[in-house]
Coordinates of C-alpha atoms in Angstrom, one line a residue:
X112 CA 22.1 -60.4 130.5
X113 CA 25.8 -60.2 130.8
X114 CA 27.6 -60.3 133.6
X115 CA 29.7 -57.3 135.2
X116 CA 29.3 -59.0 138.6
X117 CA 26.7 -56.4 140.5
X118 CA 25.1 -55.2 137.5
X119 CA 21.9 -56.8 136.7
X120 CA 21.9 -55.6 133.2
X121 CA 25.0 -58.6 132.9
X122 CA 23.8 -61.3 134.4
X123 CA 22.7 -61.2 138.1
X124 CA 25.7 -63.0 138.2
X125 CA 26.8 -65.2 141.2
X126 CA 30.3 -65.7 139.7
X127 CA 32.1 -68.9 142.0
X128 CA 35.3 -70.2 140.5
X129 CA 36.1 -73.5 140.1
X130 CA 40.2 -74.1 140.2
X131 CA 40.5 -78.0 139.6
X132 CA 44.0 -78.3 138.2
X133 CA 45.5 -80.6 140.0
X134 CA 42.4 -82.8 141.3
X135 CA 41.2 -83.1 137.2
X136 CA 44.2 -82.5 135.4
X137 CA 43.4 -79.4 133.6
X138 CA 45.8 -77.9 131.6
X139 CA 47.7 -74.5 133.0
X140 CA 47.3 -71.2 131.9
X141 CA 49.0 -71.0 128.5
X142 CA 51.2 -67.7 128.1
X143 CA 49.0 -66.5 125.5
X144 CA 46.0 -65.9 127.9
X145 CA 48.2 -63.0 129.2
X146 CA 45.4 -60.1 129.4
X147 CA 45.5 -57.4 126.8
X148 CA 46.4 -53.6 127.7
X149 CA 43.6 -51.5 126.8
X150 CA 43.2 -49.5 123.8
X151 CA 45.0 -46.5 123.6
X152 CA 41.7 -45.3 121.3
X153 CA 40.0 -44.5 124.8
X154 CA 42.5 -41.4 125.7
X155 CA 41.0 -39.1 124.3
X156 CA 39.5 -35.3 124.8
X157 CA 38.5 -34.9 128.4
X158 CA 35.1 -33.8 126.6
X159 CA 35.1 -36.0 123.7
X160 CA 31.6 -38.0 123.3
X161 CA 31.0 -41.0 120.3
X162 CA 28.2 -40.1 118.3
X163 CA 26.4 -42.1 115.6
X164 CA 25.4 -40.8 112.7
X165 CA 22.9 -42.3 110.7
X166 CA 22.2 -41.2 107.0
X167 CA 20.7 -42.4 104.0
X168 CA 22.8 -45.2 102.3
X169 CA 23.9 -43.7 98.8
X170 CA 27.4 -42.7 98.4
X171 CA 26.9 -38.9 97.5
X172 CA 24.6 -38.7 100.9
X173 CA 27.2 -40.1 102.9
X174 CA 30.2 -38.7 101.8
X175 CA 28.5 -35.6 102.1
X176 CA 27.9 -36.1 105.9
X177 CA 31.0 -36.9 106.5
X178 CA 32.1 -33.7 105.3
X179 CA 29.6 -32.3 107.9
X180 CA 30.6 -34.3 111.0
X181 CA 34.7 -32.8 109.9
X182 CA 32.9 -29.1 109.3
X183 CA 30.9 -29.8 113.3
X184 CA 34.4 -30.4 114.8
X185 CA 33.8 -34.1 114.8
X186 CA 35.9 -37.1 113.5
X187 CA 34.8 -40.1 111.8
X188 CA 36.2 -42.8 113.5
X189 CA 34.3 -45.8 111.3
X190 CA 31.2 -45.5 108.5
X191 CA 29.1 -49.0 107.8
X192 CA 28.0 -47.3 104.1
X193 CA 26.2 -50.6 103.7
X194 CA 23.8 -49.5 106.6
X195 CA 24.3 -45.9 106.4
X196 CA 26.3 -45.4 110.2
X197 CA 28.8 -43.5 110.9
X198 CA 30.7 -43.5 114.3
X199 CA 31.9 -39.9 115.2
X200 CA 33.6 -38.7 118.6
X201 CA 33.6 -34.6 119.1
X202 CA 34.1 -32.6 122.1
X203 CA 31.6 -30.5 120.9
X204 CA 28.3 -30.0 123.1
X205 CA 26.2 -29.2 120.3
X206 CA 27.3 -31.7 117.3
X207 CA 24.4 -33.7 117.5
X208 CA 22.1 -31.3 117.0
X209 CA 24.3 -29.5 114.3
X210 CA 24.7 -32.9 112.6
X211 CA 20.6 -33.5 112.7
X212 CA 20.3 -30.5 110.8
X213 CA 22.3 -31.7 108.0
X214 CA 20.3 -33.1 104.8
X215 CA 20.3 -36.8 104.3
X216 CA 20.9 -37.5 108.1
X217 CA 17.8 -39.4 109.4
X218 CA 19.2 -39.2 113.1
X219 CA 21.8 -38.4 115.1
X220 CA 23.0 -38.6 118.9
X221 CA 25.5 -39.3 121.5
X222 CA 25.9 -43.1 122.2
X223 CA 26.8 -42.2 125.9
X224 CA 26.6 -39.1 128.4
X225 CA 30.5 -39.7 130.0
X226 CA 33.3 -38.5 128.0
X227 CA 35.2 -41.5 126.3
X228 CA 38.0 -41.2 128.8
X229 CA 36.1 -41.9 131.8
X230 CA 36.4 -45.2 133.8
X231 CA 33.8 -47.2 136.0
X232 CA 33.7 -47.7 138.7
X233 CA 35.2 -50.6 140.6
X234 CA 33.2 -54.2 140.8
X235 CA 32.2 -55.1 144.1
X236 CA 31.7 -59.1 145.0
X237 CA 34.6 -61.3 144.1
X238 CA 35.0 -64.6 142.7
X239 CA 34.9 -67.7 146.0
X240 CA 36.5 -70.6 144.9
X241 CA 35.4 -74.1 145.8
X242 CA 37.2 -75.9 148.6
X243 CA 39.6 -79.1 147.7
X244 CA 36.3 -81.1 149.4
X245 CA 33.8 -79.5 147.3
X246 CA 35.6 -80.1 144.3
X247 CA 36.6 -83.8 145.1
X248 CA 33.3 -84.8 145.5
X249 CA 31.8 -83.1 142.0
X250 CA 34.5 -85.3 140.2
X251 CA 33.3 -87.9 142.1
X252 CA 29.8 -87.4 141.3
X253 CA 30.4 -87.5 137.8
X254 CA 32.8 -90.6 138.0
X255 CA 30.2 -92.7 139.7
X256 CA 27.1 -91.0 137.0
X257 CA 25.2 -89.9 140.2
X258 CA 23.6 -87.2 138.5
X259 CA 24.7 -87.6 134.4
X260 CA 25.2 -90.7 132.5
X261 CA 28.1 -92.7 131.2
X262 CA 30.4 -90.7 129.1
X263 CA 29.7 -87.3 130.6
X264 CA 32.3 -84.6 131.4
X265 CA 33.9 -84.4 134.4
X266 CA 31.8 -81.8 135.7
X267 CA 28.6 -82.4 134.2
X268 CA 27.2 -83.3 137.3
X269 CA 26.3 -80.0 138.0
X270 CA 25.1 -79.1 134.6
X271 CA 21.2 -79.4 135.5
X272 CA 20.7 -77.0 132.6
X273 CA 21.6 -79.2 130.4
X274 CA 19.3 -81.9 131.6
X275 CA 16.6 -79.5 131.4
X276 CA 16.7 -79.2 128.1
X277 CA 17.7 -82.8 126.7
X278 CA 20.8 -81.1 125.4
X279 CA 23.3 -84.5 127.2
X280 CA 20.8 -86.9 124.8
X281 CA 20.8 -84.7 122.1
X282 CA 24.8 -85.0 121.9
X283 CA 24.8 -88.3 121.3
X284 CA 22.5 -88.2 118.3
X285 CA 23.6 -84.8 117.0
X286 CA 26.3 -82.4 118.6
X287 CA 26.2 -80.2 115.7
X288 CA 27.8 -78.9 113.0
X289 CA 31.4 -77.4 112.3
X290 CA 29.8 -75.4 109.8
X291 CA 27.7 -73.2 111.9
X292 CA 29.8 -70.8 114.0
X293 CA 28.0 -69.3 117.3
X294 CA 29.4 -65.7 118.1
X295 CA 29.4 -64.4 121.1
X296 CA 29.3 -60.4 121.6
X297 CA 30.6 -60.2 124.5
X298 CA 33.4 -59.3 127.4
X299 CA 35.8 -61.5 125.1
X300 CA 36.0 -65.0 125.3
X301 CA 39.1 -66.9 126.6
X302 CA 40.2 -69.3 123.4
X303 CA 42.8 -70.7 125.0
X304 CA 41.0 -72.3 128.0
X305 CA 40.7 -76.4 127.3
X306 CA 36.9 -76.7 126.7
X307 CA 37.0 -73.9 124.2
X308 CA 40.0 -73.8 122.3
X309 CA 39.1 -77.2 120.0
X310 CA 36.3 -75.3 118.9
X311 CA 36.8 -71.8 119.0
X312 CA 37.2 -69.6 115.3
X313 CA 39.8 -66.9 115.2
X314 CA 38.8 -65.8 112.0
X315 CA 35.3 -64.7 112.8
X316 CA 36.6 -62.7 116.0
X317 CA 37.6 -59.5 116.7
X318 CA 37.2 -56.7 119.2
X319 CA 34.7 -53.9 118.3
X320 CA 35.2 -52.3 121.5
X321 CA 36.3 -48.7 120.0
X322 CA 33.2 -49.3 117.2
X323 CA 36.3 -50.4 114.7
X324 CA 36.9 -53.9 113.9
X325 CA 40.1 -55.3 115.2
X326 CA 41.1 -58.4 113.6
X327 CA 44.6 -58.5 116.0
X328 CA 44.9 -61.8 116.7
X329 CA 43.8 -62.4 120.0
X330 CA 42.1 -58.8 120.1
X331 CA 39.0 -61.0 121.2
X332 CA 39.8 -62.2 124.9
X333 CA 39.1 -60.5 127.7
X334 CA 41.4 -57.4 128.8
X335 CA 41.2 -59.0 132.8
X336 CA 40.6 -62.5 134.4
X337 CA 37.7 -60.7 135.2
X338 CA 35.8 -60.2 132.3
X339 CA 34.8 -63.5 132.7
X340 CA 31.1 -63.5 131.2
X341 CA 31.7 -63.4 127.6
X342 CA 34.0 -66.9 128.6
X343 CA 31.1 -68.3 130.5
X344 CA 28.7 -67.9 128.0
X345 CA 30.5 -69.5 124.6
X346 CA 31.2 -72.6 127.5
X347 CA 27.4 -72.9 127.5
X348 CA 26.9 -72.9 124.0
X349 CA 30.1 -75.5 122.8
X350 CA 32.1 -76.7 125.5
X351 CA 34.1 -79.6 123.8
X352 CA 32.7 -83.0 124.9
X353 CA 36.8 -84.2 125.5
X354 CA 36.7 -85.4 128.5
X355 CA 37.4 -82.0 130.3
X356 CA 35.6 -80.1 132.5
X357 CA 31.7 -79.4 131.1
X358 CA 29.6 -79.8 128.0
X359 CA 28.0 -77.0 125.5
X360 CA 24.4 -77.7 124.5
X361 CA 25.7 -78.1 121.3
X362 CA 29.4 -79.4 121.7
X363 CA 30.2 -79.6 117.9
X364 CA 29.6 -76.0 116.5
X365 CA 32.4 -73.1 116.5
X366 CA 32.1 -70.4 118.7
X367 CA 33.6 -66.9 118.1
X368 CA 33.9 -64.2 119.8
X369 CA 33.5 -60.2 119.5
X370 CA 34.4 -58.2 122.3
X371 CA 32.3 -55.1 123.1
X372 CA 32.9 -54.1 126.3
X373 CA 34.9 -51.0 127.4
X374 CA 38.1 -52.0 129.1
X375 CA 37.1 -50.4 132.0
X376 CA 36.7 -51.8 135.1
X377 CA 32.8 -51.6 134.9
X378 CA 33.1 -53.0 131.3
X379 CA 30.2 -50.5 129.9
X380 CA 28.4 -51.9 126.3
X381 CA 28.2 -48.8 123.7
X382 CA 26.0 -48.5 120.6
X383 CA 28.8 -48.0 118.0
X384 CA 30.5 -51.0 119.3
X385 CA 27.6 -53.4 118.9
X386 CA 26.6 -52.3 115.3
X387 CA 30.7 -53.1 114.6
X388 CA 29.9 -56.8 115.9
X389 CA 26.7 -57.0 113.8
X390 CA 27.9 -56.0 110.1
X391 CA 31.4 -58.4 111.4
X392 CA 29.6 -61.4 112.7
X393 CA 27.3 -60.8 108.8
X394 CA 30.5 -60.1 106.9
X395 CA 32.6 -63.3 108.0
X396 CA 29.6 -65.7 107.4
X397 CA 28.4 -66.4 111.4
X398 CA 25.0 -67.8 111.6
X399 CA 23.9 -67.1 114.9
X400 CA 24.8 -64.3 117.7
X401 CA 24.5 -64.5 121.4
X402 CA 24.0 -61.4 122.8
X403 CA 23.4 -61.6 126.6
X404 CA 23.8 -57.7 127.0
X405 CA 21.8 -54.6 127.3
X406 CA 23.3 -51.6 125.3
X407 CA 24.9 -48.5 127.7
X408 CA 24.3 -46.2 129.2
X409 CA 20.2 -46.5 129.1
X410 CA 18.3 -49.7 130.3
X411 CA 15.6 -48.8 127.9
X412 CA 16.0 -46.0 125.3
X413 CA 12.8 -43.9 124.6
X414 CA 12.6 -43.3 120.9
X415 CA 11.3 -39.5 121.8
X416 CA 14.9 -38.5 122.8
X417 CA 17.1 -37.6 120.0
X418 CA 19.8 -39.6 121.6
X419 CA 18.3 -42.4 122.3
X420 CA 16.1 -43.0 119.1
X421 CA 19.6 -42.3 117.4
X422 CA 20.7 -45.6 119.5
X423 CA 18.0 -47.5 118.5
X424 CA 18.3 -46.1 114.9
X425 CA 22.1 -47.2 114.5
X426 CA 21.7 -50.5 116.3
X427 CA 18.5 -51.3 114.5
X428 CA 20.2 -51.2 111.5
X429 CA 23.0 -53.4 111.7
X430 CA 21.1 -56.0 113.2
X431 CA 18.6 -56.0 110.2
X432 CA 21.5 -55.9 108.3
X433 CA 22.9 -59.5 109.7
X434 CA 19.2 -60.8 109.3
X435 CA 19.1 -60.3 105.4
X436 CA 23.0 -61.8 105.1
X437 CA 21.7 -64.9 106.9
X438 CA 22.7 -64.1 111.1
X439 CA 19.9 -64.9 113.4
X440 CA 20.4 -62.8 116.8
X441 CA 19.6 -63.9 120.4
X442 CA 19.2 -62.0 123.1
X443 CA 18.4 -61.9 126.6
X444 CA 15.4 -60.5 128.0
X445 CA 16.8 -58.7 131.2
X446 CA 17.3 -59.1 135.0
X447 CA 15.1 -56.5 136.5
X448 CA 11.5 -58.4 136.6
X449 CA 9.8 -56.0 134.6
X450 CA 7.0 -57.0 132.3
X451 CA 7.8 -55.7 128.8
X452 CA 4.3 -55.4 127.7
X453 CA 3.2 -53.4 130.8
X454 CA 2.3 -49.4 130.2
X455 CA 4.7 -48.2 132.2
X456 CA 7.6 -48.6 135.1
X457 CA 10.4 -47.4 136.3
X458 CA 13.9 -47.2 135.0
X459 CA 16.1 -46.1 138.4
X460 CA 19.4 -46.5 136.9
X461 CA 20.0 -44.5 134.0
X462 CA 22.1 -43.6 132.5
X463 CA 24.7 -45.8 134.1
X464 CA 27.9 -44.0 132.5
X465 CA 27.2 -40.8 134.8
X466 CA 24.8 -39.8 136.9
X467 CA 21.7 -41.9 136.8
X468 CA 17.9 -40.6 137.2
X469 CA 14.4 -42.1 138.6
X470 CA 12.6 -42.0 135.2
X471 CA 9.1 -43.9 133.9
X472 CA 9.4 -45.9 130.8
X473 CA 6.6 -46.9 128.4
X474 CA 8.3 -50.3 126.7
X475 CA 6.5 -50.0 123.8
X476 CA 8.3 -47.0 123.1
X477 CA 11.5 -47.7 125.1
X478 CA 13.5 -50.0 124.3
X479 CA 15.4 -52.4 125.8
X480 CA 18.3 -52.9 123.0
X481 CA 18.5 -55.3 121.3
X482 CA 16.1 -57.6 123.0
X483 CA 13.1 -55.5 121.7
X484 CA 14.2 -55.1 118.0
X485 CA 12.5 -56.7 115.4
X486 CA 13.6 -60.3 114.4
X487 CA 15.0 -60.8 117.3
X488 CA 14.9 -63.6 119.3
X489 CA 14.1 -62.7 123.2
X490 CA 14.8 -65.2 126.0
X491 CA 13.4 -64.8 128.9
X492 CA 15.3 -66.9 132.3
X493 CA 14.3 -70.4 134.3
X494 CA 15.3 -72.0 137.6
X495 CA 15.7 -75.6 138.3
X496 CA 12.2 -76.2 138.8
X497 CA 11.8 -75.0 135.1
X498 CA 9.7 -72.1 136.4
X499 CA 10.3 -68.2 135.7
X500 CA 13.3 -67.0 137.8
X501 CA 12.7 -64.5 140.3
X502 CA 14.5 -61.9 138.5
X503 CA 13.3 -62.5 134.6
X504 CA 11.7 -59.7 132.6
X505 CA 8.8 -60.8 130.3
X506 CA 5.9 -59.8 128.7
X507 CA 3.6 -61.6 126.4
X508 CA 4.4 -60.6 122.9
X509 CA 7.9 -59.8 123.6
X510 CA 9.3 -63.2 124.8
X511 CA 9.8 -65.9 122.2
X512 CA 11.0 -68.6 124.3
X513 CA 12.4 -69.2 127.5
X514 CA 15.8 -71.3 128.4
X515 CA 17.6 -72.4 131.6
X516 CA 19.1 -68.9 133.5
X517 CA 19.3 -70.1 137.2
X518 CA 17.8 -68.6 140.2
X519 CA 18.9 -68.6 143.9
X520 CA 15.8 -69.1 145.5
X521 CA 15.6 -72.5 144.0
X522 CA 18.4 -75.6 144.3
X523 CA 19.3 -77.6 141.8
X524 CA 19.2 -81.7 141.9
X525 CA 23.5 -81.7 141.5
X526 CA 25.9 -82.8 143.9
X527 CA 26.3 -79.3 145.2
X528 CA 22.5 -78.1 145.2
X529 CA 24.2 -74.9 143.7
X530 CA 20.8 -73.1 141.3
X531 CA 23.7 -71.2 139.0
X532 CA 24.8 -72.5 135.7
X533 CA 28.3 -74.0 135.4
X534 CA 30.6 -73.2 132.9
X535 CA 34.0 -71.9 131.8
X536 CA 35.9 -69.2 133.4
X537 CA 39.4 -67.0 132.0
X538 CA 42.4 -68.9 132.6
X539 CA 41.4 -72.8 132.6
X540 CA 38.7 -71.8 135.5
X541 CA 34.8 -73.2 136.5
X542 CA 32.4 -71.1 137.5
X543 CA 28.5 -70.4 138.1
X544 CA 26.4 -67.6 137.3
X545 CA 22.8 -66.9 136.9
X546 CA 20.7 -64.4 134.7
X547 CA 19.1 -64.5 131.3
X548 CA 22.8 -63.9 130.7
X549 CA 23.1 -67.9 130.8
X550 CA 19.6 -68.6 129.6
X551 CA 20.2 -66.9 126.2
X552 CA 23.2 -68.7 125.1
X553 CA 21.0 -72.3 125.9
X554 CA 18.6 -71.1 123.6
X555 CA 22.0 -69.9 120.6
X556 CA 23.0 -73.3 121.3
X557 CA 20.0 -75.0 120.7
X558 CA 19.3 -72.7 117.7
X559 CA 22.7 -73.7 116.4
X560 CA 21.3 -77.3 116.7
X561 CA 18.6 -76.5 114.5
X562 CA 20.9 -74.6 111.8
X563 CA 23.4 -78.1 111.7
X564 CA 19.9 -80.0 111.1
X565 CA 18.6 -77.3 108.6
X566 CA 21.3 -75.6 106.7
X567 CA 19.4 -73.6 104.5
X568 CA 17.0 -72.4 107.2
X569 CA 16.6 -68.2 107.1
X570 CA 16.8 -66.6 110.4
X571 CA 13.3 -66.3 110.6
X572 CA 12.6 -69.6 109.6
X573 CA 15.2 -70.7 112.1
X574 CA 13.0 -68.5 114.8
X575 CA 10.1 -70.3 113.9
X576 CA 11.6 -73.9 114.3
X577 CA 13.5 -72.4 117.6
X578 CA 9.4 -71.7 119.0
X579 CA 7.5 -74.6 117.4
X580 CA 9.9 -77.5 119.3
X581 CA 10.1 -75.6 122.9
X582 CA 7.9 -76.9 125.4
X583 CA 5.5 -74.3 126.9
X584 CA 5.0 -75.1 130.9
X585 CA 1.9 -72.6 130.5
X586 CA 1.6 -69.9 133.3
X587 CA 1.2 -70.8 137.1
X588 CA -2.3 -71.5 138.6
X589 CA -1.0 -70.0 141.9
X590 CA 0.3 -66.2 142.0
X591 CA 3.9 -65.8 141.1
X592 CA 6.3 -65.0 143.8
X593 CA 9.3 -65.7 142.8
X594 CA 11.2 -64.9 146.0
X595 CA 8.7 -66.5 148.4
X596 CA 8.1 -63.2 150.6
X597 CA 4.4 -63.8 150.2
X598 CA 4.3 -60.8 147.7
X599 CA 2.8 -61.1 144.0
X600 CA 6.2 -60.4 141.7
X601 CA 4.6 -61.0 138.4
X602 CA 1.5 -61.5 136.6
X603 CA 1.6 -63.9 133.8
X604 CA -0.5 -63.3 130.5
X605 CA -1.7 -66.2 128.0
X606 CA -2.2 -69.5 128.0
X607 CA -0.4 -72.6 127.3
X608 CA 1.3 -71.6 123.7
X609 CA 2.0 -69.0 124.0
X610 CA 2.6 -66.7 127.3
X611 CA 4.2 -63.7 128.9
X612 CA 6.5 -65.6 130.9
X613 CA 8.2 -68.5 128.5
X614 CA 6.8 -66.9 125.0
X615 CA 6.8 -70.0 123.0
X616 CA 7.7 -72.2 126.0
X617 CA 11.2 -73.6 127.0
X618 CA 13.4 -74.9 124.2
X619 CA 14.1 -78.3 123.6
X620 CA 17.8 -79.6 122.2
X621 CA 16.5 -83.1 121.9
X622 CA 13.9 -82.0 120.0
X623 CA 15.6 -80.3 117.9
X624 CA 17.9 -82.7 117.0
X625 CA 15.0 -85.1 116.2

């Protein structure tokens, strides 16, 4: 899902930088790309803990918790009254149970088990740029139309996603519609880089990062050059087709951005923050989110831990609440190859804001957030080959459709050969990454096809046309192994409509369009 380079909950990402100033004339680095100082909202209590607090949604019950959270040494730091959440931080051990107690609160818990104040800890990998050689002979590629067709971008050569899903036809009959605004909750997403900024909406960003809105401008970019998923992902779904650099899958939509992350160097993804990027991407009219994340500090919460089913509670709610305002959410499945539908595995790494345990999850009562929420659409993650990618969770029942992720074991047909998907990096960069990170926002951007063709269309009807024009590859007659060590690595359920490992199948821009 996203990125934070060695997690897999971001991406599985195999981040390589593309800097092609001076060989393709892209623009500098404007000033403004400067990276923001973190909030001083994260000093806080060496003990402090956010809490959210979910009540019953008339006035007199919430003002009346409120009261309580104040009375249980808390602070309210935010309350959504539309959706009955409130976001609390107290340093004391026992609010949550205290705040449980109180009438008219249907759940309560700690959205994380480190205090607010701690950091990560540091990425490891790094970014490798491309050679002066390397680069040359992409731009070549694509001036010649080795591998994309007259009129592509500079670097569209190496977009094999695209291809994959008719998304460099489907431009040219429809690139979609200025109306329908993609947001991506996220890292933060770099405005100013070239292939974004034509497209990009300021006024349906923010950063939700302390579970408060703020509208600052420019409080949505990333805090460091590298918090680069959040950029990479709104390249995928509307790149500008100007003659710069790559193309989105649907290169004439707006694309936002709400920033979720900590600005810590392991860039952590709390509760509170994601229900503030739900009610804001409802409240300022976006019609479709990309979120290519799991929720911090647990892979999967279990709704039998007060904590936890607070989690699911709080988040639950503010994504339901974007469905009935008109917001269809997408979200990625996850990198850890686990079948969704199974009875049980293991979760080694939670929770990944302290000290993490071996524990065994039951998915149908764990949940992976928000992938496994209701009316949610779940992507699951393809290679080149248009096959399930070695690291893709799945399960039949829980995927809806499938979309182009990357995967290393298998090369692309581009100049380079490279299986990650290219797009935009902080600061006028190129870059690849693979994980159902990229594969969700192919599927937002093809969804955000849809919406241009279909204005009116609900989010569930929008779901429904999103499934009904993917094409399903059916599951594999041989047994899956996706890293060819001779070992089974998945067992695919269905048959060819519907599946475990591409739900509905793979989704189709052309299609769409059509």
């Amino acid at each position: 899902m996203a990125r934070r380079r060695s997690l897999p909950r971001l991406g599985l990402a195999v981040p390589i930088a593309l800097s092609l100033t001076a060989s393709l004339g892209f623009l500098p680095a404007p000033a403004s790309a400067t990276p923001r100082t973190p909030s001083a909202t994260q000093a806080e209590d060496a003990n402090t803990l956010a809490y959210v607090v979910n009540t019953k949604t008339d006035r007199r019950t919430v003002a009346a918790v409120q009261r309580a959270v104040t009375a249980a040494g808390g602070t309210v730091v935010v309350t959504y009254d539309e959706i009955g959440v409130i976001v609390a931080h107290s340093a004391n051990p026992d609010f949550g149970r205290q705040l449980r107690a109180v009438r008219g609160v249907e759940s309560a818990g700690a959205t994380r088990t480190a205090p607010l104040s701690a950091a990560g800890t540091t990425d490891d990998g790094g970014v490798r740029p491309l050679s002066e050689a390397e680069a040359a002979r992409i731009a070549e590629a694509a001036r010649t139309g080795e591998a994309a067709g007259d009129g592509a971008e500079p670097l569209e050569a190496e977009q094999w996603a695209l291809r994959a899903i008719g998304a460099d036809k489907a431009a040219k009959t429809d690139p979609g519609s200025r109306d329908v605004t993609v947001a991506v909750i996220d890292t933060g997403v770099d405005d100013t880089h070239p292939d974004l900024a034509a497209n990009f909406s300021p006024s349906q960003s923010a950063s939700c990062a302390s579970g408060k809105a703020d509208t600052t401008y420019g409080s949505w970019r990333p805090v460091d050059p590298d918090y680069f998923h959040g950029t990479h992902v709104a390249g995928t779904i509307a790149a500008a087709r100007n003659g710069i650099g790559v193309a989105g899958v649907a290169p004439g939509v707006r694309v936002s951005g709400i920033t979720v992350s900590q600005p810590t160097p392991r860039q952590l993804i709390y509760a509170e923050s994601v229900v503030c990027a739900f009610v804001f991407a409802a409240d300022h009219d976006v019609q479709i989110t990309n979120n290519s994340y799991y929720i911090d500090p647990w892979q999967y919460n279990c709704l039998d831990d007060p904590d936890q089913k607070a989690i699911v509670d709080a988040v639950d709610r503010a994504q339901r609440y974007a469905q009935r305002k008109g917001t269809l959410t997408v979200a990625g499945a996850g990198n850890a190859n686990h079948d969704l539908d199974s009875h049980a595995f293991t979760d080694p790494g939670s929770p990944d804001d302290s000290t993490p345990a071996s524990r065994t999850v039951d998915p149908h009562t764990c949940w992976d957030l928000p992938a496994q929420l209701p009316g949610v659409v779940t992507v699951s993650a393809t290679g080149a080959k248009n096959a399930k990618a070695y690291y893709s969770n799945y399960g039949l029942g829980v995927i809806d459709v499938a979309a182009p992720g990357g995967d290393r074991y298998v090369a692309s047909d581009t100049p380079s050969g490279h299986p990650g998907v290219l797009s935009t990096l902080p600061n006028n960069q190129y870059g690849y990454e693979q994980g159902t990170s990229m594969a969700t926002p192919h599927a937002a951007g093809v969804a955000a096809l849809l919406k241009s063709a279909h204005p009116d269309a609900t989010p569930a009807r929008l779901q429904a046309m999103l499934k009904a024009q993917a094409d399903n590859p059916g599951c594999p007659a041989a047994p899956y192994d996706g890293n060819g060590d001779g070992v089974v690595d998945a067992t695919c359920a269905g048959g060819k409509r519907v599946n475990g490992f591409y739900g509905f199948g793979v989704v189709n821009a052309l299609r769409a369009v059509e």
